Amino acid sequence: MREHRHIFLTGATGALGPTLCAQLLRADATQKLSLLIRRDENGLRRKFSRWKDRLLRELTEQGGIPDDWEDRILPVEGDLRAEGLGLSRIGRRSLVGSIDGIVHAAADTQFAGRADDQWNTNVCGTRRILDLARACRQTPRIILVSTVCTSGTTTGRILEAPLHPRPTFVNQYEHTKWQAEELALADPLPLAIARVAIVLGSHARGTVHRMGAVHHLLRWFGRRLIPVLPAAPAATLDVIATETVGRFLARAVSADWSGKPIWNIAAGDQAPSFREFCQLVWNRMFPAERMRNLEEPGKPFIVDQETFEALRRSRNDRSQRLIQQALSSISTFVPMLLHPRTYDTTQAEQLWGGPLPLEDWRQTLSQVLRHFRATRRAAIAA
């Protein structure tokens, strides 16, 4: 077990940030966290204050609030997209003189994001983190938080190893995250890669700190704007709870590892079939109905790519613009389901010391859907 007294964390305001920070603070009573936070229109102080409220809820939910938790978190103004991480001279000097660990969890995760923006954030941003690490007085160990989507259209069992030869990709996000992995693996710094499966949200409350592709799919689905979905018959949807990722990464920070390990933080062999996932969503949203093709009730709801693309092309009437928008929105995400794969978790389980701490995906999904409904009712009432 290694002791890391000062961790530099990117992505604190993202989908995993509050849960991971809470886990890190609870795991080691002496650990300090410096958080890279980009100023917004409300200013850094106000943004950080709102974020601390979310962190406090996480700490409360996880079973207790450390007495000195506020004293152990420090916002550092910067920008992953800027050279030198946009750090001030004082901010940079403070980091390079004190940090002994880095968790790089920030990324542009939009499946339909701008190519140049994603390259700058995901690839060049990783390079900037590595540059900072090389300048540190004490060489820090780095955990690069990646995604299982780097496997692109590869099928079969995805091992915890570099993805060579280069896969073909469904979207630019997958490509840039794969390239970030390659950049990190080529660097001599001590570094590990944690490939994370699709994060549904909090198992305890259904909270989603940042919407992803699967959440947009659920929202379109709930509005009956997706008549059919494309997937291979054997497709699985590897979904996990935010808590699973937070617990694993917090342990990985202090665990003894060497070389350049790669861990798939995923359900792996326990992942549900995509049909099973859709069936549960349908049952929760339309409990009085049987899952069916909304276009042609007698035909399958899960279809092949050709059928899906034909449906997309047919939606060119102005009266069907919203359906066209919904289908276009999911078209950057669901094609991955046409390439069935299972993520091997052998090395992740070795680090954890047994089966990964997976929450029941059915309960997590139910909590997320319940949270969505409550949020929508509150918005309507307002």
mmCIF file of C-alpha atoms in Angstrom:
data_model
loop_
_atom_site.group_PDB
_atom_site.id
_atom_site.type_symbol
_atom_site.label_atom_id
_atom_site.label_comp_id
_atom_site.label_asym_id
_atom_site.label_seq_id
_atom_site.Cartn_x
_atom_site.Cartn_y
_atom_site.Cartn_z
ATOM 1 C CA MET A 1 0.000 0.000 0.000
ATOM 2 C CA ARG A 2 1.460 3.326 -1.080
ATOM 3 C CA GLU A 3 0.836 6.639 0.644
ATOM 4 C CA HIS A 4 -0.011 9.575 -1.555
ATOM 5 C CA ARG A 5 -0.375 12.806 0.342
ATOM 6 C CA HIS A 6 -1.248 15.157 -2.509
ATOM 7 C CA ILE A 7 -3.259 14.138 -5.564
ATOM 8 C CA PHE A 8 -3.842 16.367 -8.575
ATOM 9 C CA LEU A 9 -7.245 15.529 -10.061
ATOM 10 C CA THR A 10 -8.743 16.615 -13.361
ATOM 11 C CA GLY A 11 -12.419 16.056 -14.148
ATOM 12 C CA ALA A 12 -13.632 16.879 -10.625
ATOM 13 C CA THR A 13 -16.718 18.603 -12.023
ATOM 14 C CA GLY A 14 -17.476 15.770 -14.451
ATOM 15 C CA ALA A 15 -19.550 12.612 -14.261
ATOM 16 C CA LEU A 16 -17.220 10.814 -11.837
ATOM 17 C CA GLY A 17 -15.701 13.768 -9.975
ATOM 18 C CA PRO A 18 -17.785 14.203 -6.788
ATOM 19 C CA THR A 19 -18.031 10.447 -6.157
ATOM 20 C CA LEU A 20 -14.308 9.911 -6.719
ATOM 21 C CA CYS A 21 -13.322 12.866 -4.534
ATOM 22 C CA ALA A 22 -15.527 11.596 -1.716
ATOM 23 C CA GLN A 23 -13.926 8.163 -1.945
ATOM 24 C CA LEU A 24 -10.413 9.619 -1.945
ATOM 25 C CA LEU A 25 -11.104 11.841 1.063
ATOM 26 C CA ARG A 26 -12.556 8.941 3.024
ATOM 27 C CA ALA A 27 -9.808 6.490 2.033
ATOM 28 C CA ASP A 28 -6.948 8.479 3.586
ATOM 29 C CA ALA A 29 -7.438 11.050 6.346
ATOM 30 C CA THR A 30 -4.181 12.815 5.434
ATOM 31 C CA GLN A 31 -4.678 13.010 1.681
ATOM 32 C CA LYS A 32 -5.012 16.383 -0.019
ATOM 33 C CA LEU A 33 -6.628 17.014 -3.395
ATOM 34 C CA SER A 34 -5.844 19.790 -5.833
ATOM 35 C CA LEU A 35 -8.620 20.056 -8.406
ATOM 36 C CA LEU A 36 -8.181 21.548 -11.871
ATOM 37 C CA ILE A 37 -11.281 23.682 -12.408
ATOM 38 C CA ARG A 38 -12.055 25.898 -15.371
ATOM 39 C CA ARG A 39 -13.591 29.272 -14.606
ATOM 40 C CA ASP A 40 -17.087 29.799 -16.030
ATOM 41 C CA GLU A 41 -19.299 32.862 -16.357
ATOM 42 C CA ASN A 42 -20.001 32.789 -12.605
ATOM 43 C CA GLY A 43 -16.327 32.800 -11.628
ATOM 44 C CA LEU A 44 -14.178 30.139 -10.023
ATOM 45 C CA ARG A 45 -15.245 30.725 -6.420
ATOM 46 C CA ARG A 46 -18.949 30.370 -7.107
ATOM 47 C CA LYS A 47 -18.466 27.322 -9.316
ATOM 48 C CA PHE A 48 -16.323 25.655 -6.661
ATOM 49 C CA SER A 49 -18.879 26.463 -3.961
ATOM 50 C CA ARG A 50 -21.669 24.762 -5.925
ATOM 51 C CA TRP A 51 -19.424 21.782 -6.556
ATOM 52 C CA LYS A 52 -18.656 21.468 -2.828
ATOM 53 C CA ASP A 53 -22.373 21.144 -2.151
ATOM 54 C CA ARG A 54 -22.453 18.113 -4.448
ATOM 55 C CA LEU A 55 -19.374 16.679 -2.757
ATOM 56 C CA LEU A 56 -20.960 17.124 0.669
ATOM 57 C CA ARG A 57 -24.008 15.141 -0.464
ATOM 58 C CA GLU A 58 -21.696 12.399 -1.697
ATOM 59 C CA LEU A 59 -19.791 12.272 1.602
ATOM 60 C CA THR A 60 -23.051 12.112 3.538
ATOM 61 C CA GLU A 61 -24.362 9.304 1.341
ATOM 62 C CA GLN A 62 -21.126 7.334 1.676
ATOM 63 C CA GLY A 63 -21.486 7.140 5.435
ATOM 64 C CA GLY A 64 -19.867 10.120 7.096
ATOM 65 C CA ILE A 65 -18.238 13.518 6.709
ATOM 66 C CA PRO A 66 -14.549 13.810 7.625
ATOM 67 C CA ASP A 67 -13.995 16.669 10.067
ATOM 68 C CA ASP A 68 -11.398 18.447 7.924
ATOM 69 C CA TRP A 69 -12.705 17.629 4.438
ATOM 70 C CA GLU A 70 -12.880 21.273 3.308
ATOM 71 C CA ASP A 71 -9.288 21.914 4.335
ATOM 72 C CA ARG A 72 -8.062 19.051 2.144
ATOM 73 C CA ILE A 73 -9.506 20.205 -1.186
ATOM 74 C CA LEU A 74 -8.053 23.086 -3.143
ATOM 75 C CA PRO A 75 -9.341 24.461 -6.459
ATOM 76 C CA VAL A 76 -6.655 25.285 -8.995
ATOM 77 C CA GLU A 77 -7.812 27.517 -11.817
ATOM 78 C CA GLY A 78 -6.771 26.173 -15.186
ATOM 79 C CA ASP A 79 -7.924 24.698 -18.459
ATOM 80 C CA LEU A 80 -6.994 21.315 -19.907
ATOM 81 C CA ARG A 81 -7.422 22.818 -23.383
ATOM 82 C CA ALA A 82 -4.772 25.517 -22.881
ATOM 83 C CA GLU A 83 -1.005 25.170 -23.142
ATOM 84 C CA GLY A 84 0.542 24.729 -19.717
ATOM 85 C CA LEU A 85 -2.965 23.722 -18.557
ATOM 86 C CA GLY A 86 -3.730 27.427 -18.291
ATOM 87 C CA LEU A 87 -2.057 27.492 -14.874
ATOM 88 C CA SER A 88 -0.740 30.658 -13.304
ATOM 89 C CA ARG A 89 2.946 30.742 -12.455
ATOM 90 C CA ILE A 90 2.140 30.408 -8.748
ATOM 91 C CA GLY A 91 -0.349 27.596 -9.341
ATOM 92 C CA ARG A 92 2.103 25.618 -11.437
ATOM 93 C CA ARG A 93 4.946 26.100 -8.947
ATOM 94 C CA SER A 94 2.717 24.863 -6.126
ATOM 95 C CA LEU A 95 1.698 21.729 -8.008
ATOM 96 C CA VAL A 96 5.116 20.678 -9.263
ATOM 97 C CA GLY A 97 6.559 21.140 -5.809
ATOM 98 C CA SER A 98 4.033 19.075 -3.878
ATOM 99 C CA ILE A 99 1.936 16.547 -5.823
ATOM 100 C CA ASP A 100 2.900 12.877 -5.789
ATOM 101 C CA GLY A 101 -0.047 11.450 -7.710
ATOM 102 C CA ILE A 102 -2.263 12.434 -10.653
ATOM 103 C CA VAL A 103 -5.690 11.123 -11.601
ATOM 104 C CA HIS A 104 -6.505 12.442 -15.064
ATOM 105 C CA ALA A 105 -10.261 11.955 -15.447
ATOM 106 C CA ALA A 106 -11.203 14.988 -17.549
ATOM 107 C CA ALA A 107 -12.288 14.477 -21.153
ATOM 108 C CA ASP A 108 -14.628 15.707 -23.844
ATOM 109 C CA THR A 109 -17.037 12.751 -23.867
ATOM 110 C CA GLN A 110 -19.513 13.938 -26.481
ATOM 111 C CA PHE A 111 -20.021 11.240 -29.070
ATOM 112 C CA ALA A 112 -20.917 13.929 -31.611
ATOM 113 C CA GLY A 113 -18.391 16.515 -30.462
ATOM 114 C CA ARG A 114 -16.278 18.702 -32.765
ATOM 115 C CA ALA A 115 -13.236 16.779 -33.972
ATOM 116 C CA ASP A 116 -10.719 19.566 -33.316
ATOM 117 C CA ASP A 117 -12.109 20.289 -29.847
ATOM 118 C CA GLN A 118 -11.984 16.623 -28.865
ATOM 119 C CA TRP A 119 -8.454 16.229 -30.167
ATOM 120 C CA ASN A 120 -7.297 19.272 -28.203
ATOM 121 C CA THR A 121 -9.002 18.130 -24.991
ATOM 122 C CA ASN A 122 -8.504 14.374 -25.056
ATOM 123 C CA VAL A 123 -5.151 13.985 -26.815
ATOM 124 C CA CYS A 124 -3.346 17.298 -26.315
ATOM 125 C CA GLY A 125 -4.816 17.579 -22.816
ATOM 126 C CA THR A 126 -3.235 14.240 -21.911
ATOM 127 C CA ARG A 127 0.082 15.453 -23.314
ATOM 128 C CA ARG A 128 -0.141 18.558 -21.115
ATOM 129 C CA ILE A 129 -0.741 16.393 -18.041
ATOM 130 C CA LEU A 130 2.330 14.310 -18.890
ATOM 131 C CA ASP A 131 4.371 17.498 -19.352
ATOM 132 C CA LEU A 132 3.321 18.677 -15.892
ATOM 133 C CA ALA A 133 4.222 15.312 -14.365
ATOM 134 C CA ARG A 134 7.732 15.425 -15.854
ATOM 135 C CA ALA A 135 8.302 18.827 -14.227
ATOM 136 C CA CYS A 136 7.320 17.633 -10.732
ATOM 137 C CA ARG A 137 9.915 17.510 -7.975
ATOM 138 C CA GLN A 138 8.700 14.030 -6.987
ATOM 139 C CA THR A 139 7.731 11.933 -10.009
ATOM 140 C CA PRO A 140 4.017 11.249 -9.576
ATOM 141 C CA ARG A 141 2.231 8.062 -10.515
ATOM 142 C CA ILE A 142 -0.519 8.763 -13.019
ATOM 143 C CA ILE A 143 -3.863 7.079 -13.542
ATOM 144 C CA LEU A 144 -5.340 7.934 -16.925
ATOM 145 C CA VAL A 145 -9.095 7.415 -16.845
ATOM 146 C CA SER A 146 -10.045 6.111 -20.264
ATOM 147 C CA THR A 147 -13.056 4.293 -21.699
ATOM 148 C CA VAL A 148 -13.921 0.837 -22.942
ATOM 149 C CA CYS A 149 -15.060 2.617 -26.108
ATOM 150 C CA THR A 150 -11.433 2.696 -27.259
ATOM 151 C CA SER A 151 -12.064 -0.807 -28.587
ATOM 152 C CA GLY A 152 -14.077 0.788 -31.415
ATOM 153 C CA THR A 153 -15.696 -1.858 -33.624
ATOM 154 C CA THR A 154 -13.583 -4.733 -32.265
ATOM 155 C CA THR A 155 -15.687 -7.755 -31.359
ATOM 156 C CA GLY A 156 -15.175 -10.651 -28.973
ATOM 157 C CA ARG A 157 -13.292 -10.486 -25.685
ATOM 158 C CA ILE A 158 -11.486 -7.190 -25.087
ATOM 159 C CA LEU A 159 -8.380 -7.799 -23.014
ATOM 160 C CA GLU A 160 -6.732 -5.389 -20.580
ATOM 161 C CA ALA A 161 -3.907 -4.671 -22.998
ATOM 162 C CA PRO A 162 -2.947 -2.087 -25.632
ATOM 163 C CA LEU A 163 -5.407 -2.152 -28.517
ATOM 164 C CA HIS A 164 -3.206 -3.165 -31.433
ATOM 165 C CA PRO A 165 -3.617 -3.113 -34.320
ATOM 166 C CA ARG A 166 -5.468 0.191 -34.336
ATOM 167 C CA PRO A 167 -9.225 -0.463 -34.241
ATOM 168 C CA THR A 168 -11.731 1.209 -36.518
ATOM 169 C CA PHE A 169 -13.945 3.627 -34.647
ATOM 170 C CA VAL A 170 -17.625 4.521 -34.551
ATOM 171 C CA ASN A 171 -16.963 8.176 -33.648
ATOM 172 C CA GLN A 172 -14.249 10.733 -32.991
ATOM 173 C CA TYR A 173 -14.525 10.354 -29.219
ATOM 174 C CA GLU A 174 -13.386 6.727 -29.406
ATOM 175 C CA HIS A 175 -10.493 7.658 -31.679
ATOM 176 C CA THR A 176 -9.190 10.479 -29.475
ATOM 177 C CA LYS A 177 -9.369 8.397 -26.303
ATOM 178 C CA TRP A 178 -7.486 5.572 -28.027
ATOM 179 C CA GLN A 179 -4.848 8.070 -29.167
ATOM 180 C CA ALA A 180 -4.563 9.411 -25.608
ATOM 181 C CA GLU A 181 -3.886 5.869 -24.403
ATOM 182 C CA GLU A 182 -1.180 5.424 -27.035
ATOM 183 C CA LEU A 183 0.455 8.700 -25.998
ATOM 184 C CA ALA A 184 0.445 7.668 -22.347
ATOM 185 C CA LEU A 185 1.741 4.150 -22.967
ATOM 186 C CA ALA A 186 4.690 5.517 -24.962
ATOM 187 C CA ASP A 187 5.790 7.778 -22.099
ATOM 188 C CA PRO A 188 8.324 6.474 -19.538
ATOM 189 C CA LEU A 189 6.392 7.959 -16.597
ATOM 190 C CA PRO A 190 4.821 5.486 -14.117
ATOM 191 C CA LEU A 191 1.285 5.243 -15.404
ATOM 192 C CA ALA A 192 -1.824 3.061 -15.404
ATOM 193 C CA ILE A 193 -4.913 3.167 -17.600
ATOM 194 C CA ALA A 194 -8.406 2.614 -16.217
ATOM 195 C CA ARG A 195 -10.912 1.924 -18.987
ATOM 196 C CA VAL A 196 -14.366 2.678 -17.655
ATOM 197 C CA ALA A 197 -17.589 1.131 -18.949
ATOM 198 C CA ILE A 198 -20.803 3.124 -19.479
ATOM 199 C CA VAL A 199 -21.597 4.887 -16.194
ATOM 200 C CA LEU A 200 -25.350 4.907 -15.541
ATOM 201 C CA GLY A 201 -25.355 7.046 -12.394
ATOM 202 C CA SER A 202 -25.546 6.668 -8.635
ATOM 203 C CA HIS A 203 -26.770 3.318 -7.369
ATOM 204 C CA ALA A 204 -27.951 4.960 -4.157
ATOM 205 C CA ARG A 205 -29.842 7.986 -5.513
ATOM 206 C CA GLY A 206 -29.906 7.770 -9.297
ATOM 207 C CA THR A 207 -27.954 11.027 -9.510
ATOM 208 C CA VAL A 208 -26.262 11.729 -12.845
ATOM 209 C CA HIS A 209 -23.566 14.361 -12.440
ATOM 210 C CA ARG A 210 -23.170 14.790 -16.188
ATOM 211 C CA MET A 211 -25.382 13.488 -18.970
ATOM 212 C CA GLY A 212 -23.859 11.006 -21.411
ATOM 213 C CA ALA A 213 -25.024 9.273 -24.564
ATOM 214 C CA VAL A 214 -26.919 6.554 -22.703
ATOM 215 C CA HIS A 215 -28.880 9.180 -20.732
ATOM 216 C CA HIS A 216 -29.927 10.986 -23.894
ATOM 217 C CA LEU A 217 -31.025 7.616 -25.238
ATOM 218 C CA LEU A 218 -33.187 7.083 -22.149
ATOM 219 C CA ARG A 219 -34.774 10.525 -22.463
ATOM 220 C CA TRP A 220 -35.619 10.113 -26.162
ATOM 221 C CA PHE A 221 -36.880 6.639 -25.413
ATOM 222 C CA GLY A 222 -39.189 7.923 -22.683
ATOM 223 C CA ARG A 223 -40.728 10.442 -25.054
ATOM 224 C CA ARG A 224 -41.521 7.677 -27.580
ATOM 225 C CA LEU A 225 -39.299 9.293 -30.186
ATOM 226 C CA ILE A 226 -37.218 6.204 -30.907
ATOM 227 C CA PRO A 227 -39.319 3.692 -32.838
ATOM 228 C CA VAL A 228 -36.563 1.052 -33.066
ATOM 229 C CA LEU A 229 -32.967 0.507 -31.947
ATOM 230 C CA PRO A 230 -30.117 -1.112 -33.889
ATOM 231 C CA ALA A 231 -28.037 -3.877 -32.291
ATOM 232 C CA ALA A 232 -26.564 -7.262 -33.028
ATOM 233 C CA PRO A 233 -28.529 -10.193 -31.553
ATOM 234 C CA ALA A 234 -25.677 -11.013 -29.146
ATOM 235 C CA ALA A 235 -25.012 -7.400 -28.081
ATOM 236 C CA THR A 236 -24.489 -6.582 -24.426
ATOM 237 C CA LEU A 237 -24.528 -3.143 -22.796
ATOM 238 C CA ASP A 238 -21.797 -2.912 -20.186
ATOM 239 C CA VAL A 239 -23.208 -0.485 -17.616
ATOM 240 C CA ILE A 240 -21.955 0.209 -14.098
ATOM 241 C CA ALA A 241 -22.731 2.528 -11.208
ATOM 242 C CA THR A 242 -20.737 5.655 -10.372
ATOM 243 C CA GLU A 243 -19.891 4.176 -6.971
ATOM 244 C CA THR A 244 -18.148 1.191 -8.562
ATOM 245 C CA VAL A 245 -15.759 3.452 -10.464
ATOM 246 C CA GLY A 246 -15.115 5.700 -7.472
ATOM 247 C CA ARG A 247 -14.266 2.794 -5.177
ATOM 248 C CA PHE A 248 -11.947 1.164 -7.693
ATOM 249 C CA LEU A 249 -10.015 4.326 -8.573
ATOM 250 C CA ALA A 250 -9.619 5.298 -4.920
ATOM 251 C CA ARG A 251 -8.076 1.891 -4.243
ATOM 252 C CA ALA A 252 -5.912 2.068 -7.363
ATOM 253 C CA VAL A 253 -4.405 5.367 -6.173
ATOM 254 C CA SER A 254 -2.867 3.711 -3.117
ATOM 255 C CA ALA A 255 -2.394 0.170 -4.457
ATOM 256 C CA ASP A 256 1.007 -1.290 -5.304
ATOM 257 C CA TRP A 257 1.345 -1.595 -9.073
ATOM 258 C CA SER A 258 4.196 -1.211 -11.481
ATOM 259 C CA GLY A 259 4.769 -1.137 -15.196
ATOM 260 C CA LYS A 260 1.823 0.181 -17.185
ATOM 261 C CA PRO A 261 -1.210 -1.851 -16.120
ATOM 262 C CA ILE A 262 -4.553 -1.517 -17.883
ATOM 263 C CA TRP A 263 -7.774 -2.204 -16.011
ATOM 264 C CA ASN A 264 -11.248 -2.632 -17.465
ATOM 265 C CA ILE A 265 -13.621 -1.245 -14.847
ATOM 266 C CA ALA A 266 -16.620 -2.996 -16.299
ATOM 267 C CA ALA A 267 -19.348 -5.526 -15.654
ATOM 268 C CA GLY A 268 -17.582 -7.870 -18.069
ATOM 269 C CA ASP A 269 -19.200 -11.298 -18.011
ATOM 270 C CA GLN A 270 -21.980 -9.895 -15.799
ATOM 271 C CA ALA A 271 -23.086 -7.276 -18.354
ATOM 272 C CA PRO A 272 -26.760 -7.494 -19.379
ATOM 273 C CA SER A 273 -27.818 -8.198 -22.914
ATOM 274 C CA PHE A 274 -28.965 -5.087 -24.749
ATOM 275 C CA ARG A 275 -32.394 -6.669 -25.171
ATOM 276 C CA GLU A 276 -32.633 -7.237 -21.415
ATOM 277 C CA PHE A 277 -31.612 -3.626 -20.776
ATOM 278 C CA CYS A 278 -34.227 -2.286 -23.220
ATOM 279 C CA GLN A 279 -36.898 -4.549 -21.737
ATOM 280 C CA LEU A 280 -36.315 -3.164 -18.255
ATOM 281 C CA VAL A 281 -36.371 0.431 -19.519
ATOM 282 C CA TRP A 282 -39.625 -0.279 -21.327
ATOM 283 C CA ASN A 283 -41.192 -1.926 -18.271
ATOM 284 C CA ARG A 284 -40.313 1.065 -16.100
ATOM 285 C CA MET A 285 -41.497 3.674 -18.607
ATOM 286 C CA PHE A 286 -44.500 1.904 -20.128
ATOM 287 C CA PRO A 287 -45.531 -0.687 -17.528
ATOM 288 C CA ALA A 288 -48.884 -1.462 -19.142
ATOM 289 C CA GLU A 289 -47.428 -2.221 -22.577
ATOM 290 C CA ARG A 290 -45.404 -4.977 -24.194
ATOM 291 C CA MET A 291 -42.101 -3.859 -25.742
ATOM 292 C CA ARG A 292 -42.816 -3.297 -29.411
ATOM 293 C CA ASN A 293 -41.764 -1.579 -32.596
ATOM 294 C CA LEU A 294 -43.455 1.826 -32.361
ATOM 295 C CA GLU A 295 -43.584 2.090 -36.156
ATOM 296 C CA GLU A 296 -44.854 -1.356 -36.984
ATOM 297 C CA PRO A 297 -46.063 -3.171 -33.841
ATOM 298 C CA GLY A 298 -45.819 -6.592 -35.421
ATOM 299 C CA LYS A 299 -42.110 -6.235 -36.235
ATOM 300 C CA PRO A 300 -39.005 -6.380 -33.961
ATOM 301 C CA PHE A 301 -38.001 -3.430 -31.809
ATOM 302 C CA ILE A 302 -34.284 -4.249 -32.051
ATOM 303 C CA VAL A 303 -33.275 -4.236 -35.708
ATOM 304 C CA ASP A 304 -30.200 -4.449 -37.923
ATOM 305 C CA GLN A 305 -28.254 -1.402 -39.089
ATOM 306 C CA GLU A 306 -29.776 -1.369 -42.567
ATOM 307 C CA THR A 307 -33.317 -1.187 -41.194
ATOM 308 C CA PHE A 308 -32.360 1.556 -38.750
ATOM 309 C CA GLU A 309 -30.628 3.661 -41.407
ATOM 310 C CA ALA A 310 -33.595 3.269 -43.755
ATOM 311 C CA LEU A 311 -35.856 4.583 -40.993
ATOM 312 C CA ARG A 312 -33.549 7.542 -40.401
ATOM 313 C CA ARG A 313 -33.554 8.462 -44.076
ATOM 314 C CA SER A 314 -37.332 8.297 -44.236
ATOM 315 C CA ARG A 315 -37.711 10.943 -41.534
ATOM 316 C CA ASN A 316 -37.368 14.010 -43.756
ATOM 317 C CA ASP A 317 -40.826 15.450 -43.287
ATOM 318 C CA ARG A 318 -41.022 18.625 -41.191
ATOM 319 C CA SER A 319 -43.706 17.083 -38.994
ATOM 320 C CA GLN A 320 -41.253 14.339 -38.032
ATOM 321 C CA ARG A 321 -38.289 16.583 -37.324
ATOM 322 C CA LEU A 322 -38.179 15.682 -33.627
ATOM 323 C CA ILE A 323 -37.994 11.957 -34.406
ATOM 324 C CA GLN A 324 -35.230 12.698 -36.921
ATOM 325 C CA GLN A 325 -33.390 14.653 -34.230
ATOM 326 C CA ALA A 326 -33.719 11.760 -31.784
ATOM 327 C CA LEU A 327 -32.480 9.181 -34.296
ATOM 328 C CA SER A 328 -29.566 11.383 -35.333
ATOM 329 C CA SER A 329 -28.681 11.956 -31.688
ATOM 330 C CA ILE A 330 -28.327 8.256 -30.895
ATOM 331 C CA SER A 331 -26.697 7.352 -34.213
ATOM 332 C CA THR A 332 -23.236 8.193 -32.842
ATOM 333 C CA PHE A 333 -23.706 5.852 -29.869
ATOM 334 C CA VAL A 334 -25.831 2.827 -30.750
ATOM 335 C CA PRO A 335 -23.668 1.577 -33.680
ATOM 336 C CA MET A 336 -21.254 0.210 -31.068
ATOM 337 C CA LEU A 337 -24.006 -2.291 -30.251
ATOM 338 C CA LEU A 338 -23.652 -3.739 -33.719
ATOM 339 C CA HIS A 339 -20.233 -5.075 -32.643
ATOM 340 C CA PRO A 340 -20.731 -7.477 -29.699
ATOM 341 C CA ARG A 341 -17.893 -7.647 -27.208
ATOM 342 C CA THR A 342 -17.154 -8.577 -23.599
ATOM 343 C CA TYR A 343 -14.604 -6.726 -21.505
ATOM 344 C CA ASP A 344 -12.140 -8.912 -19.631
ATOM 345 C CA THR A 345 -11.648 -7.769 -16.013
ATOM 346 C CA THR A 346 -8.917 -10.168 -14.843
ATOM 347 C CA GLN A 347 -6.313 -7.513 -14.022
ATOM 348 C CA ALA A 348 -8.865 -5.196 -12.440
ATOM 349 C CA GLU A 349 -10.009 -8.039 -10.184
ATOM 350 C CA GLN A 350 -6.406 -8.791 -9.229
ATOM 351 C CA LEU A 351 -5.924 -5.215 -8.078
ATOM 352 C CA TRP A 352 -9.255 -5.202 -6.251
ATOM 353 C CA GLY A 353 -8.567 -8.556 -4.625
ATOM 354 C CA GLY A 354 -11.629 -10.361 -5.960
ATOM 355 C CA PRO A 355 -14.745 -9.690 -8.033
ATOM 356 C CA LEU A 356 -15.251 -5.987 -8.725
ATOM 357 C CA PRO A 357 -17.708 -4.180 -6.426
ATOM 358 C CA LEU A 358 -20.522 -4.184 -8.978
ATOM 359 C CA GLU A 359 -23.912 -2.845 -7.987
ATOM 360 C CA ASP A 360 -27.064 -4.462 -9.383
ATOM 361 C CA TRP A 361 -27.510 -2.716 -12.737
ATOM 362 C CA ARG A 362 -31.297 -3.168 -12.565
ATOM 363 C CA GLN A 363 -31.553 -1.215 -9.338
ATOM 364 C CA THR A 364 -29.127 1.439 -10.580
ATOM 365 C CA LEU A 365 -31.126 1.895 -13.791
ATOM 366 C CA SER A 366 -34.389 2.072 -11.849
ATOM 367 C CA GLN A 367 -32.912 4.733 -9.573
ATOM 368 C CA VAL A 368 -31.678 6.771 -12.546
ATOM 369 C CA LEU A 369 -35.078 6.615 -14.252
ATOM 370 C CA ARG A 370 -36.772 7.607 -10.988
ATOM 371 C CA HIS A 371 -34.380 10.537 -10.648
ATOM 372 C CA PHE A 372 -35.117 11.623 -14.239
ATOM 373 C CA ARG A 373 -38.866 11.576 -13.584
ATOM 374 C CA ALA A 374 -38.486 13.579 -10.368
ATOM 375 C CA THR A 375 -36.263 16.133 -12.097
ATOM 376 C CA ARG A 376 -38.734 16.516 -14.946
ATOM 377 C CA ARG A 377 -41.681 16.995 -12.559
ATOM 378 C CA ALA A 378 -39.722 19.628 -10.652
ATOM 379 C CA ALA A 379 -38.897 21.457 -13.895
ATOM 380 C CA ILE A 380 -42.549 21.435 -14.991
ATOM 381 C CA ALA A 381 -43.679 22.665 -11.587
ATOM 382 C CA ALA A 382 -41.170 25.512 -11.710
#
